[in-house]
Amino acid sequence: MLEYMTAGESHGPQLTAIVNGFPAHVPVTAQGINRDLARRQAGYGRGERMKIEQDAVEILSGVRFGKTMGSPITLVVRNRDYENWSDIMSPEPAEPDRKRVVTHPRPGHADLPGCLLYGHHDARNILERASARETAARVAAGSLCRFFLHEMGAVVFSHVISIHDAAARTEGFTLDELRIRAEESDVRCADSNAAEDMRRRIDEARGRGDTIGGVVEIVATGIPLGLGDVMTSSERLDGRLAGALMNIQAVKGVEIGMGFRAACEWGSRVHDAIHYSTGAEIHTPGRGPSGGFYHATNNAGGIEGGITNGEPLIMRIAVKPIPTMMTPKMSADLVTKEPFEASKERSDVCAVPAAGVVAEAAVCFVLADAFLRRFGGRSLPEIRARYDAAVRDMQNY
Amino acid sequence: MLEYMTAGESHGPQLTAIVNGFPAHVPVTAQGINRDLARRQAGYGRGERMKIEQDAVEILSGVRFGKTMGSPITLVVRNRDYENWSDIMSPEPAEPDRKRVVTHPRPGHADLPGCLLYGHHDARNILERASARETAARVAAGSLCRFFLHEMGAVVFSHVISIHDAAARTEGFTLDELRIRAEESDVRCADSNAAEDMRRRIDEARGRGDTIGGVVEIVATGIPLGLGDVMTSSERLDGRLAGALMNIQAVKGVEIGMGFRAACEWGSRVHDAIHYSTGAEIHTPGRGPSGGFYHATNNAGGIEGGITNGEPLIMRIAVKPIPTMMTPKMSADLVTKEPFEASKERSDVCAVPAAGVVAEAAVCFVLADAFLRRFGGRSLPEIRARYDAAVRDMQNY
Amino acid sequence: MLEYMTAGESHGPQLTAIVNGFPAHVPVTAQGINRDLARRQAGYGRGERMKIEQDAVEILSGVRFGKTMGSPITLVVRNRDYENWSDIMSPEPAEPDRKRVVTHPRPGHADLPGCLLYGHHDARNILERASARETAARVAAGSLCRFFLHEMGAVVFSHVISIHDAAARTEGFTLDELRIRAEESDVRCADSNAAEDMRRRIDEARGRGDTIGGVVEIVATGIPLGLGDVMTSSERLDGRLAGALMNIQAVKGVEIGMGFRAACEWGSRVHDAIHYSTGAEIHTPGRGPSGGFYHATNNAGGIEGGITNGEPLIMRIAVKPIPTMMTPKMSADLVTKEPFEASKERSDVCAVPAAGVVAEAAVCFVLADAFLRRFGGRSLPEIRARYDAAVRDMQNY
Amino acid sequence: MLEYMTAGESHGPQLTAIVNGFPAHVPVTAQGINRDLARRQAGYGRGERMKIEQDAVEILSGVRFGKTMGSPITLVVRNRDYENWSDIMSPEPAEPDRKRVVTHPRPGHADLPGCLLYGHHDARNILERASARETAARVAAGSLCRFFLHEMGAVVFSHVISIHDAAARTEGFTLDELRIRAEESDVRCADSNAAEDMRRRIDEARGRGDTIGGVVEIVATGIPLGLGDVMTSSERLDGRLAGALMNIQAVKGVEIGMGFRAACEWGSRVHDAIHYSTGAEIHTPGRGPSGGFYHATNNAGGIEGGITNGEPLIMRIAVKPIPTMMTPKMSADLVTKEPFEASKERSDVCAVPAAGVVAEAAVCFVLADAFLRRFGGRSLPEIRARYDAAVRDMQNY
């Protein structure tokens, strides 16, 4: 139902996203999207470019008088540095400046496979698009979806679980506390002690000329029972979420609920018992409508059989260290095939908090699409009424 | 390019898969598919039903004189037990037998969310399709793709890394050894000592009336550099693999390459240095064509920036314990909403080895599709010639 | 939302269709589908094979106790003649019998382009799938959708407008009369005088060893305002209908509403004036809910801007004469490249009435999908309630 | 393979198209795209707005130094008049100016069904997107595809067959003559006598305050045998073309080859005899590679069984008269439901020549996609080499 495309090079004039199939009458503001763009750029351990950019979205179609019209929505984030790159990135026919051609593929990047796949000998033709800069457009599109999810009572947030070996302890916190505390932390971690360790690790990595990764948890609350499907494997929501998360640069692992821990636990301790109560007490924070049925535990992470079960969605991603490093790494020239030490670039040391914001966007998109698949409709009032009816149907089930 | 649909209830007359877009002239036999169907049914710790079934495929379209025609391929696996279920599963209008209606949703299954989503009060309408029985059709479709991958020089296999806390040590083995040894093991584990522990754990679980899960590694060798894409996030191969793997019943986590371990390692130890050699020595077992560029390590698991890099693909899945258990678990009746202890069913104790075979099928499908997206074409000779040309292009790059 | 695949060769064991995304709780019977299969096989001017076949559907998944479960639905139509063809169509590895290899491509068929595209030198590998026999599976899938449309108050029918130069006069008839009279006619024509001419033309064609085509009108009544979309060109309903209709074998033209006649008429005589009335008088036969707005004329054929406008949908297709003919036509051998006179086969003379039934199926599928896109939902009661709410919303607009 | 999205309101800041999956190394210039944009705006009988606009494309991603990079391509066409509309079309939250709200739905437009579908009471929210202004973005995207088709030796052009009852006689002309003469004509008609009649009809319509439509033929030459597919109905090229053409505003009919004329002709006069010759004489203008097989006639319009057969593609569309008219037409107010005479707007009288340019763009897109499906590949040299190999394979077939 919902579709989007992003376009734009890292040093081109702009990033563009078109979102298609978004319902009408949803209140949307550039400020709201800018908030997410700023969150993506924040974080302890980021390099200097982030400050140059100060991303801001322009809404160039699909929104009128503060509300969506139902038509495709164009979101543009300009690259403020483009004027310095207009020669190198010019669309006009020209011979590339030999000296500025990038023939050194960087380990851990798409440079090498991208160049061979596309027959490029200038890795710039790959890295301009492979760069995490592209995620600004994905964040804008996901942030747009957040406005719709807000109308559905759903909230998507992330918090950093670990950076390198500095791991948060989050047992005592409610989901709300996790969200608020992470938002206040420059490493997006709810546990302030662990956050201190994380910053120390980031400093250490910077001192070593190295980089570090980590684990982020993404949580979605207020998700009703019944998104996704079980009848066809490709319609399962867990696969859609996993695919969208793994498609983020640097993500090498995805878990839902207990994830890998479930692989070494007794079944009797994994599966969540089902209870029923009509009382208000079941409306614990974060749970979505489920007709009185609930689970005392949430090891499933809110999805069973590919369908949401009313409990909060819990996902985790493993983010590998940023590949661009001060520490040299061997590589081979694309043209001469000679070995060289991969270029030492000034760079971020740790992009884990930012990855969490990108992951939120990915999840926002998948969930908005899942809502639209479940409730259909091209206008918010209609969708909202159908949602309310579905909640009533579950209560009367 | 390549598409498939599966259909069929667990106790209905048959499972059906249609595979669309499969190229012509690929040698295919029912025996080859049956081998994978049998592998799915084998494994220490399976229940009795496996013996009843003895799955065998019928190829009912798309193959003539042992080769694909290019037309859609119909694969059917009959449920041998259907005659005993024909009353309960009849398509003919009838009143369901009240006593045989399933109103007890089982924790950890799709029963509850499925029934509320679909408005069913008989969980059989959900469990018949949510059952892992459906994977027989997916295995058949994936096995068909394996014939095509074979023609492309690619091999997909799996081996069990751990069951519960019994973990394999695989450092010393070549990929070929892993494959062969896993195939000989009834827990599909290459490390025979660990296999012994695994069987013991399975026995222990059976004794406790409990179930256990584990971790499986899936490996694809002979994969050329250049499958997948980096220019659009939805075309990335890692996301497609992750989505297909997470869509398998009981899978709660997916990793590629170092996976979650990369999140706590220094970047300098994660990224794989790039080397170049025209010599034969680079053709280490498992590597696919990549034009002389290669990596000394494979922490990326064969994918960088969403594109294969010529190294073997390495994926791992976390399989949760089977939810059906002898150990009772609380649940609530769909009609009365009364609590009950979830039904004690005779069942498998551990489906991890089988999950590996299903995961192979999922990977085979994604890879065959990736080959077809890369090389186009509707007939094997044409695809093969294009592949050879691409290998030459990479060598002359 | 709704998807289907068909598979099966003309002389293989069976045709198979899987329909995915069909909602639960829809009453479905094999008899109803068989009725459409029989309608496809009827018609003055059909050859002998029709009698051999007597198509009957088997519902092998997705339906239980007479109602859909929400799972994929498998429909099988067996080819009763298969036993006579099992050698020629065997899936088992074997050398084809040289004498039975078809190297003579027939003009007007897919034989030649199919063989060159697929690298086949035996045209049987193409014609087995290109044959109109495949439409039996499409009719089965469309007929299934008809059950759903019935629940939505929608009716899809067809009537033959012309066969060769014998043209019906239909001005005086209501839509109901057109439907009923066409159903009673062996050329599916509502005008009994024209039907007489049509039969005469068919006889004449048979006498000449020639074939003839014609024009069929497909009508859908009870379609509410608001199916399809205008915001994205690919979501327009007129394009979907045109694509589905042009995909039918032998169809070379598609019109909606006035169609080509609109190209030579003044705009003031083409566009349908809009009126409003809350009274019952506007509920003329065939019109669907539209909130009191209606049009006195229906030159648009029920679609404006890609969206249904509440008036009956009116489409017409041009069906070319069947290419298989007694009259010889020059062609060239696939292997020797020598010219020959295309094989004289016993064949149908006129398939226009059957094409209408296939076209109904195509329209049923597109419309069922359009309903599901508009109303979402996985179960009929939910969809029906949403539909009723949308009707109320339009009344209160 | 190839995908595009367009976005943008008629009076918003800009129209945007993103084209995804376009191969690398294709030479592309803004001038080339501008030429098609100008052709869309030209034509006798256009209103004044065309002059205001003077469309020009900006290429904002995916092209570097005059060649495509393989990344998504962003094409922007600014609406030069936006500054006068920025209040009415502002994305910022604001109360709409009551006096400027459009509550008068125009007959023949999407206004009425669009407003009821989306729950809008200001038809501007629909008409801004439903407007044919959107086709500027589609023309830009199609024109981009033309660059790729050029590299494949394919040419797509259109010429007007009739406007109202003024019909061209085109029998004597070669395809090249048709193309060149149409390009020189301000009604895009190759027959200069008919063109004179057409202009007269346009003047007459303007005098009457009325509008007129017509028929356009779209031709594609240099198309090799083997685009499209026969094995699955949804992969047929004729359906894709018909769908893309019917999705153009004001198109109410689509024909391929003989089209509706085939419905009243003897089969023996419809089907194109197949011949074979290795000689150069078969390379008549317009025919694409087909391995020596050719047809003396082209009644099929270059497609048999859903696959191109090497002959030129011939399609025709019926364009209805522009609905916006000086002549009043009854309609009903969206809010008061009161009848009114539909607003008299200054407007184009005849958009048939422009519709031809839009249709070319639609066909260019479908054909570029069909080439990519057939030949795969992400870079032009690779695709070109595969194409050459396919031509050789057909010659050696």
Tab-separated table of N, CA, C and O in Angstrom, chain C residues 108 117-118 120 129 210-211 213-214 229 231 233 236 239 247 252-256 260 262-263 265 267-268 271 274 276 300 303-304 321 323 329-331 337 374 397, chain D residues 107-108 117-118 120 129 210-211 213-214 229 231 233 236 239 247 252-256 260 262-263 265 267-268 271 274 276 300 303-304 321 323 329-331 337 374 397:
chain	number	residue	atom	x	y	z
C	108	GLY	N	0.084	-15.992	-35.999
C	108	GLY	CA	-0.924	-15.473	-35.090
C	108	GLY	C	-0.826	-16.026	-33.690
C	108	GLY	O	-1.537	-15.585	-32.789
C	117	LEU	N	12.484	-16.658	-27.978
C	117	LEU	CA	12.768	-16.106	-26.650
C	117	LEU	C	13.320	-17.175	-25.721
C	117	LEU	O	14.275	-16.944	-24.983
C	118	TYR	N	12.727	-18.350	-25.752
C	118	TYR	CA	13.087	-19.393	-24.794
C	118	TYR	C	14.145	-20.355	-25.313
C	118	TYR	O	14.567	-21.248	-24.594
C	120	HIS	N	13.617	-22.614	-27.480
C	120	HIS	CA	12.990	-23.914	-27.743
C	120	HIS	C	12.946	-24.158	-29.252
C	120	HIS	O	12.671	-23.235	-30.024
C	129	ARG	N	1.438	-23.716	-23.074
C	129	ARG	CA	1.125	-22.704	-22.061
C	129	ARG	C	0.408	-21.507	-22.679
C	129	ARG	O	-0.402	-20.857	-22.026
C	210	ASP	N	-12.481	-20.854	-42.276
C	210	ASP	CA	-11.890	-19.630	-41.738
C	210	ASP	C	-12.377	-19.416	-40.299
C	210	ASP	O	-13.099	-20.254	-39.751
C	211	THR	N	-11.951	-18.344	-39.701
C	211	THR	CA	-12.355	-18.028	-38.329
C	211	THR	C	-12.794	-16.574	-38.262
C	211	THR	O	-12.443	-15.774	-39.121
C	213	GLY	N	-13.798	-13.147	-35.390
C	213	GLY	CA	-13.747	-12.550	-34.054
C	213	GLY	C	-14.959	-11.706	-33.785
C	213	GLY	O	-15.998	-11.876	-34.423
C	214	GLY	N	-14.829	-10.787	-32.849
C	214	GLY	CA	-15.956	-9.950	-32.509
C	214	GLY	C	-15.661	-9.022	-31.352
C	214	GLY	O	-14.519	-8.897	-30.926
C	229	ASP	N	-7.943	4.889	-7.917
C	229	ASP	CA	-7.314	6.075	-7.330
C	229	ASP	C	-6.889	7.022	-8.445
C	229	ASP	O	-6.735	6.615	-9.598
C	231	MET	N	-4.448	9.624	-7.528
C	231	MET	CA	-3.255	10.332	-7.081
C	231	MET	C	-1.971	9.805	-7.724
C	231	MET	O	-0.984	10.512	-7.829
C	233	SER	N	-0.675	7.435	-11.099
C	233	SER	CA	-1.229	6.897	-12.332
C	233	SER	C	-1.322	5.379	-12.289
C	233	SER	O	-2.268	4.800	-12.794
C	236	ARG	N	-4.622	3.865	-10.971
C	236	ARG	CA	-5.896	4.116	-11.638
C	236	ARG	C	-6.574	2.798	-11.993
C	236	ARG	O	-5.941	1.866	-12.444
C	239	GLY	N	-6.603	1.774	-15.971
C	239	GLY	CA	-5.398	1.114	-16.463
C	239	GLY	C	-5.332	-0.344	-16.036
C	239	GLY	O	-4.930	-1.218	-16.801
C	247	ASN	N	-4.503	-8.607	-21.572
C	247	ASN	CA	-3.701	-9.810	-21.312
C	247	ASN	C	-4.413	-11.104	-21.695
C	247	ASN	O	-3.831	-12.181	-21.582
C	252	LYS	N	-7.257	-7.571	-28.822
C	252	LYS	CA	-6.392	-6.579	-29.477
C	252	LYS	C	-6.850	-5.151	-29.229
C	252	LYS	O	-6.241	-4.208	-29.756
C	253	GLY	N	-7.944	-4.972	-28.488
C	253	GLY	CA	-8.392	-3.620	-28.206
C	253	GLY	C	-9.263	-3.600	-26.968
C	253	GLY	O	-9.931	-4.593	-26.662
C	254	VAL	N	-9.218	-2.491	-26.255
C	254	VAL	CA	-10.012	-2.319	-25.039
C	254	VAL	C	-10.583	-0.911	-25.035
C	254	VAL	O	-9.870	0.052	-25.350
C	255	GLU	N	-11.834	-0.804	-24.677
C	255	GLU	CA	-12.480	0.502	-24.553
C	255	GLU	C	-13.183	0.603	-23.207
C	255	GLU	O	-13.669	-0.399	-22.685
C	256	ILE	N	-13.297	1.793	-22.702
C	256	ILE	CA	-14.107	2.047	-21.507
C	256	ILE	C	-15.122	3.133	-21.862
C	256	ILE	O	-14.758	4.158	-22.454
C	260	PHE	N	-13.594	4.608	-28.303
C	260	PHE	CA	-13.132	5.282	-29.514
C	260	PHE	C	-14.156	6.262	-30.073
C	260	PHE	O	-13.797	7.202	-30.772
C	262	ALA	N	-15.693	8.411	-28.410
C	262	ALA	CA	-15.489	9.707	-27.754
C	262	ALA	C	-14.479	10.560	-28.505
C	262	ALA	O	-14.459	11.792	-28.363
C	263	ALA	N	-13.632	9.893	-29.296
C	263	ALA	CA	-12.579	10.621	-30.017
C	263	ALA	C	-13.141	11.454	-31.158
C	263	ALA	O	-12.455	12.323	-31.680
C	265	GLU	N	-16.361	12.973	-31.051
C	265	GLU	CA	-17.590	13.598	-30.576
C	265	GLU	C	-17.242	14.925	-29.892
C	265	GLU	O	-16.122	15.117	-29.420
C	267	GLY	N	-17.024	17.584	-27.005
C	267	GLY	CA	-16.892	17.427	-25.557
C	267	GLY	C	-18.214	17.626	-24.837
C	267	GLY	O	-18.533	16.907	-23.868
C	268	SER	N	-18.993	18.549	-25.308
C	268	SER	CA	-20.269	18.830	-24.635
C	268	SER	C	-21.218	17.647	-24.711
C	268	SER	O	-22.164	17.557	-23.934
C	271	HIS	N	-19.143	14.477	-21.895
C	271	HIS	CA	-19.024	14.487	-20.435
C	271	HIS	C	-20.386	14.421	-19.774
C	271	HIS	O	-21.344	15.046	-20.213
C	274	ILE	N	-23.473	16.086	-13.745
C	274	ILE	CA	-23.591	15.578	-12.370
C	274	ILE	C	-24.886	16.094	-11.761
C	274	ILE	O	-25.195	17.283	-11.851
C	276	TYR	N	-27.724	15.589	-8.225
C	276	TYR	CA	-27.792	15.151	-6.833
C	276	TYR	C	-29.239	14.939	-6.447
C	276	TYR	O	-30.107	15.744	-6.774
C	300	ALA	N	-18.811	7.999	-19.602
C	300	ALA	CA	-17.505	7.692	-19.012
C	300	ALA	C	-17.361	6.208	-18.736
C	300	ALA	O	-16.250	5.740	-18.459
C	303	ILE	N	-16.089	5.324	-14.853
C	303	ILE	CA	-14.772	5.677	-14.299
C	303	ILE	C	-14.390	7.077	-14.747
C	303	ILE	O	-14.385	7.362	-15.946
C	304	GLU	N	-14.084	7.930	-13.795
C	304	GLU	CA	-13.561	9.260	-14.105
C	304	GLU	C	-12.288	9.476	-13.302
C	304	GLU	O	-12.268	9.293	-12.076
C	321	PRO	N	-9.978	-12.972	-34.685
C	321	PRO	CA	-10.348	-14.349	-35.034
C	321	PRO	C	-9.309	-15.325	-34.481
C	321	PRO	O	-8.127	-14.980	-34.366
C	323	PRO	N	-6.517	-17.855	-34.349
C	323	PRO	CA	-5.488	-18.031	-35.381
C	323	PRO	C	-5.416	-19.435	-35.974
C	323	PRO	O	-5.033	-19.591	-37.125
C	329	LYS	N	-1.882	-21.026	-44.220
C	329	LYS	CA	-1.189	-19.744	-44.138
C	329	LYS	C	0.300	-20.065	-44.171
C	329	LYS	O	0.741	-21.021	-43.557
C	330	MET	N	1.088	-19.270	-44.863
C	330	MET	CA	2.509	-19.584	-44.985
C	330	MET	C	3.229	-19.375	-43.650
C	330	MET	O	2.947	-18.448	-42.909
C	331	SER	N	4.189	-20.260	-43.411
C	331	SER	CA	5.059	-20.104	-42.249
C	331	SER	C	6.410	-20.722	-42.589
C	331	SER	O	6.623	-21.185	-43.717
C	337	LYS	N	14.056	-23.951	-41.446
C	337	LYS	CA	13.734	-22.616	-41.973
C	337	LYS	C	13.003	-22.687	-43.321
C	337	LYS	O	12.801	-21.658	-43.974
C	374	ARG	N	-9.589	-0.767	-1.201
C	374	ARG	CA	-10.390	0.339	-0.664
C	374	ARG	C	-10.835	0.061	0.759
C	374	ARG	O	-10.881	0.975	1.593
C	397	TYR	N	-22.010	12.986	3.451
C	397	TYR	CA	-20.884	13.817	2.972
C	397	TYR	C	-21.240	15.295	2.939
C	397	TYR	O	-22.294	15.663	2.434
D	107	PRO	N	-17.883	18.094	-14.410
D	107	PRO	CA	-18.180	16.826	-15.106
D	107	PRO	C	-16.985	16.367	-15.949
D	107	PRO	O	-16.312	17.206	-16.567
D	108	GLY	N	-16.755	15.089	-15.971
D	108	GLY	CA	-15.681	14.536	-16.799
D	108	GLY	C	-14.333	14.546	-16.120
D	108	GLY	O	-13.364	14.019	-16.656
D	117	LEU	N	-14.067	9.969	-2.355
D	117	LEU	CA	-13.122	8.942	-1.913
D	117	LEU	C	-12.235	9.463	-0.784
D	117	LEU	O	-11.990	8.770	0.202
D	118	TYR	N	-11.749	10.677	-0.918
D	118	TYR	CA	-10.781	11.208	0.043
D	118	TYR	C	-11.418	12.018	1.167
D	118	TYR	O	-10.716	12.476	2.059
D	120	HIS	N	-12.629	14.945	0.857
D	120	HIS	CA	-12.325	16.363	0.670
D	120	HIS	C	-13.593	17.111	0.282
D	120	HIS	O	-14.404	16.597	-0.493
D	129	ARG	N	-3.822	17.334	-8.419
D	129	ARG	CA	-3.043	16.143	-8.765
D	129	ARG	C	-3.605	15.442	-9.992
D	129	ARG	O	-2.864	14.821	-10.760
D	210	ASP	N	-16.484	24.699	-27.287
D	210	ASP	CA	-16.525	23.257	-27.036
D	210	ASP	C	-15.099	22.681	-27.135
D	210	ASP	O	-14.136	23.442	-27.320
D	211	THR	N	-14.977	21.401	-26.973
D	211	THR	CA	-13.665	20.744	-27.051
D	211	THR	C	-13.786	19.504	-27.915
D	211	THR	O	-14.883	18.992	-28.132
D	213	GLY	N	-11.659	15.629	-29.187
D	213	GLY	CA	-10.622	14.625	-28.953
D	213	GLY	C	-10.125	14.053	-30.263
D	213	GLY	O	-10.246	14.685	-31.317
D	214	GLY	N	-9.550	12.859	-30.185
D	214	GLY	CA	-9.027	12.259	-31.395
D	214	GLY	C	-8.318	10.951	-31.109
D	214	GLY	O	-8.398	10.405	-30.012
D	229	ASP	N	6.415	-11.596	-22.336
D	229	ASP	CA	6.421	-13.021	-22.019
D	229	ASP	C	5.034	-13.599	-22.271
D	229	ASP	O	4.047	-12.866	-22.318
D	231	MET	N	4.317	-16.864	-20.733
D	231	MET	CA	4.096	-17.945	-19.776
D	231	MET	C	3.174	-17.543	-18.625
D	231	MET	O	2.542	-18.392	-18.012
D	233	SER	N	0.224	-14.551	-17.621
D	233	SER	CA	-0.547	-13.506	-18.285
D	233	SER	C	-0.108	-12.122	-17.828
D	233	SER	O	-0.073	-11.186	-18.616
D	236	ARG	N	2.686	-10.411	-19.870
D	236	ARG	CA	2.502	-10.104	-21.290
D	236	ARG	C	2.772	-8.625	-21.540
D	236	ARG	O	2.340	-7.762	-20.785
D	239	GLY	N	-0.541	-6.323	-22.362
D	239	GLY	CA	-1.265	-5.842	-21.193
D	239	GLY	C	-0.557	-4.681	-20.510
D	239	GLY	O	-1.203	-3.725	-20.064
D	247	ASN	N	-3.868	4.525	-18.503
D	247	ASN	CA	-3.652	5.337	-17.301
D	247	ASN	C	-3.407	6.809	-17.599
D	247	ASN	O	-3.263	7.608	-16.677
D	252	LYS	N	-9.575	6.734	-23.374
D	252	LYS	CA	-10.720	5.849	-23.129
D	252	LYS	C	-10.675	4.582	-23.971
D	252	LYS	O	-11.602	3.759	-23.898
D	253	GLY	N	-9.638	4.419	-24.792
D	253	GLY	CA	-9.535	3.206	-25.586
D	253	GLY	C	-8.103	2.966	-26.015
D	253	GLY	O	-7.336	3.922	-26.185
D	254	VAL	N	-7.754	1.717	-26.168
D	254	VAL	CA	-6.406	1.327	-26.585
D	254	VAL	C	-6.523	0.185	-27.582
D	254	VAL	O	-7.303	-0.750	-27.371
D	255	GLU	N	-5.757	0.275	-28.642
D	255	GLU	CA	-5.715	-0.796	-29.634
D	255	GLU	C	-4.268	-1.185	-29.906
D	255	GLU	O	-3.377	-0.331	-29.847
D	256	ILE	N	-4.062	-2.423	-30.281
D	256	ILE	CA	-2.750	-2.858	-30.751
D	256	ILE	C	-2.943	-3.493	-32.123
D	256	ILE	O	-3.858	-4.302	-32.317
D	260	PHE	N	-9.645	-2.975	-33.087
D	260	PHE	CA	-11.063	-3.277	-33.247
D	260	PHE	C	-11.413	-3.715	-34.666
D	260	PHE	O	-12.404	-4.404	-34.874
D	262	ALA	N	-9.850	-5.877	-36.318
D	262	ALA	CA	-9.654	-7.332	-36.385
D	262	ALA	C	-10.915	-8.087	-35.995
D	262	ALA	O	-11.093	-9.252	-36.350
D	263	ALA	N	-11.789	-7.408	-35.229
D	263	ALA	CA	-13.000	-8.071	-34.742
D	263	ALA	C	-14.015	-8.300	-35.858
D	263	ALA	O	-14.951	-9.080	-35.697
D	265	GLU	N	-13.075	-8.942	-39.239
D	265	GLU	CA	-12.329	-9.388	-40.413
D	265	GLU	C	-12.182	-10.915	-40.355
D	265	GLU	O	-12.205	-11.506	-39.279
D	267	GLY	N	-10.312	-14.371	-40.240
D	267	GLY	CA	-9.023	-14.766	-39.664
D	267	GLY	C	-7.929	-14.864	-40.704
D	267	GLY	O	-6.784	-14.479	-40.459
D	268	SER	N	-8.285	-15.355	-41.863
D	268	SER	CA	-7.270	-15.544	-42.897
D	268	SER	C	-6.698	-14.208	-43.366
D	268	SER	O	-5.616	-14.179	-43.952
D	271	HIS	N	-4.165	-12.812	-39.619
D	271	HIS	CA	-2.918	-13.353	-39.095
D	271	HIS	C	-1.789	-13.182	-40.101
D	271	HIS	O	-1.968	-13.374	-41.298
D	274	ILE	N	4.364	-16.048	-41.727
D	274	ILE	CA	5.757	-16.029	-41.268
D	274	ILE	C	6.672	-16.391	-42.431
D	274	ILE	O	6.421	-17.371	-43.141
D	276	TYR	N	11.022	-16.457	-43.788
D	276	TYR	CA	12.394	-16.536	-43.293
D	276	TYR	C	13.343	-16.133	-44.401
D	276	TYR	O	13.182	-16.542	-45.544
D	300	ALA	N	-0.697	-7.801	-36.447
D	300	ALA	CA	-0.586	-8.044	-35.005
D	300	ALA	C	-0.040	-6.821	-34.289
D	300	ALA	O	-0.089	-6.755	-33.051
D	303	ILE	N	3.162	-7.655	-31.741
D	303	ILE	CA	3.086	-8.484	-30.527
D	303	ILE	C	2.206	-9.691	-30.793
D	303	ILE	O	1.066	-9.541	-31.225
D	304	GLU	N	2.742	-10.870	-30.540
D	304	GLU	CA	1.948	-12.092	-30.608
D	304	GLU	C	2.133	-12.868	-29.310
D	304	GLU	O	3.269	-13.107	-28.889
D	321	PRO	N	-12.509	14.309	-25.622
D	321	PRO	CA	-12.356	15.766	-25.569
D	321	PRO	C	-12.025	16.218	-24.147
D	321	PRO	O	-12.448	15.588	-23.177
D	323	PRO	N	-12.363	17.830	-20.764
D	323	PRO	CA	-13.636	18.077	-20.068
D	323	PRO	C	-13.861	19.542	-19.699
D	323	PRO	O	-15.000	19.990	-19.631
D	329	LYS	N	-22.195	22.999	-18.327
D	329	LYS	CA	-22.687	21.629	-18.112
D	329	LYS	C	-23.205	21.581	-16.682
D	329	LYS	O	-22.587	22.150	-15.784
D	330	MET	N	-24.285	20.894	-16.438
D	330	MET	CA	-24.852	20.869	-15.096
D	330	MET	C	-23.977	20.060	-14.148
D	330	MET	O	-23.416	19.042	-14.507
D	331	SER	N	-23.912	20.535	-12.919
D	331	SER	CA	-23.239	19.791	-11.874
D	331	SER	C	-23.906	20.143	-10.546
D	331	SER	O	-24.890	20.895	-10.525
D	337	LYS	N	-24.983	20.853	-2.281
D	337	LYS	CA	-25.655	19.899	-3.177
D	337	LYS	C	-26.563	20.596	-4.194
D	337	LYS	O	-27.328	19.934	-4.919
D	374	ARG	N	14.416	-8.373	-19.950
D	374	ARG	CA	14.928	-9.365	-20.893
D	374	ARG	C	16.441	-9.511	-20.794
D	374	ARG	O	16.977	-10.604	-20.917
D	397	TYR	N	19.940	-19.515	-34.473
D	397	TYR	CA	18.876	-20.360	-33.890
D	397	TYR	C	18.636	-21.596	-34.743
D	397	TYR	O	18.487	-21.505	-35.940
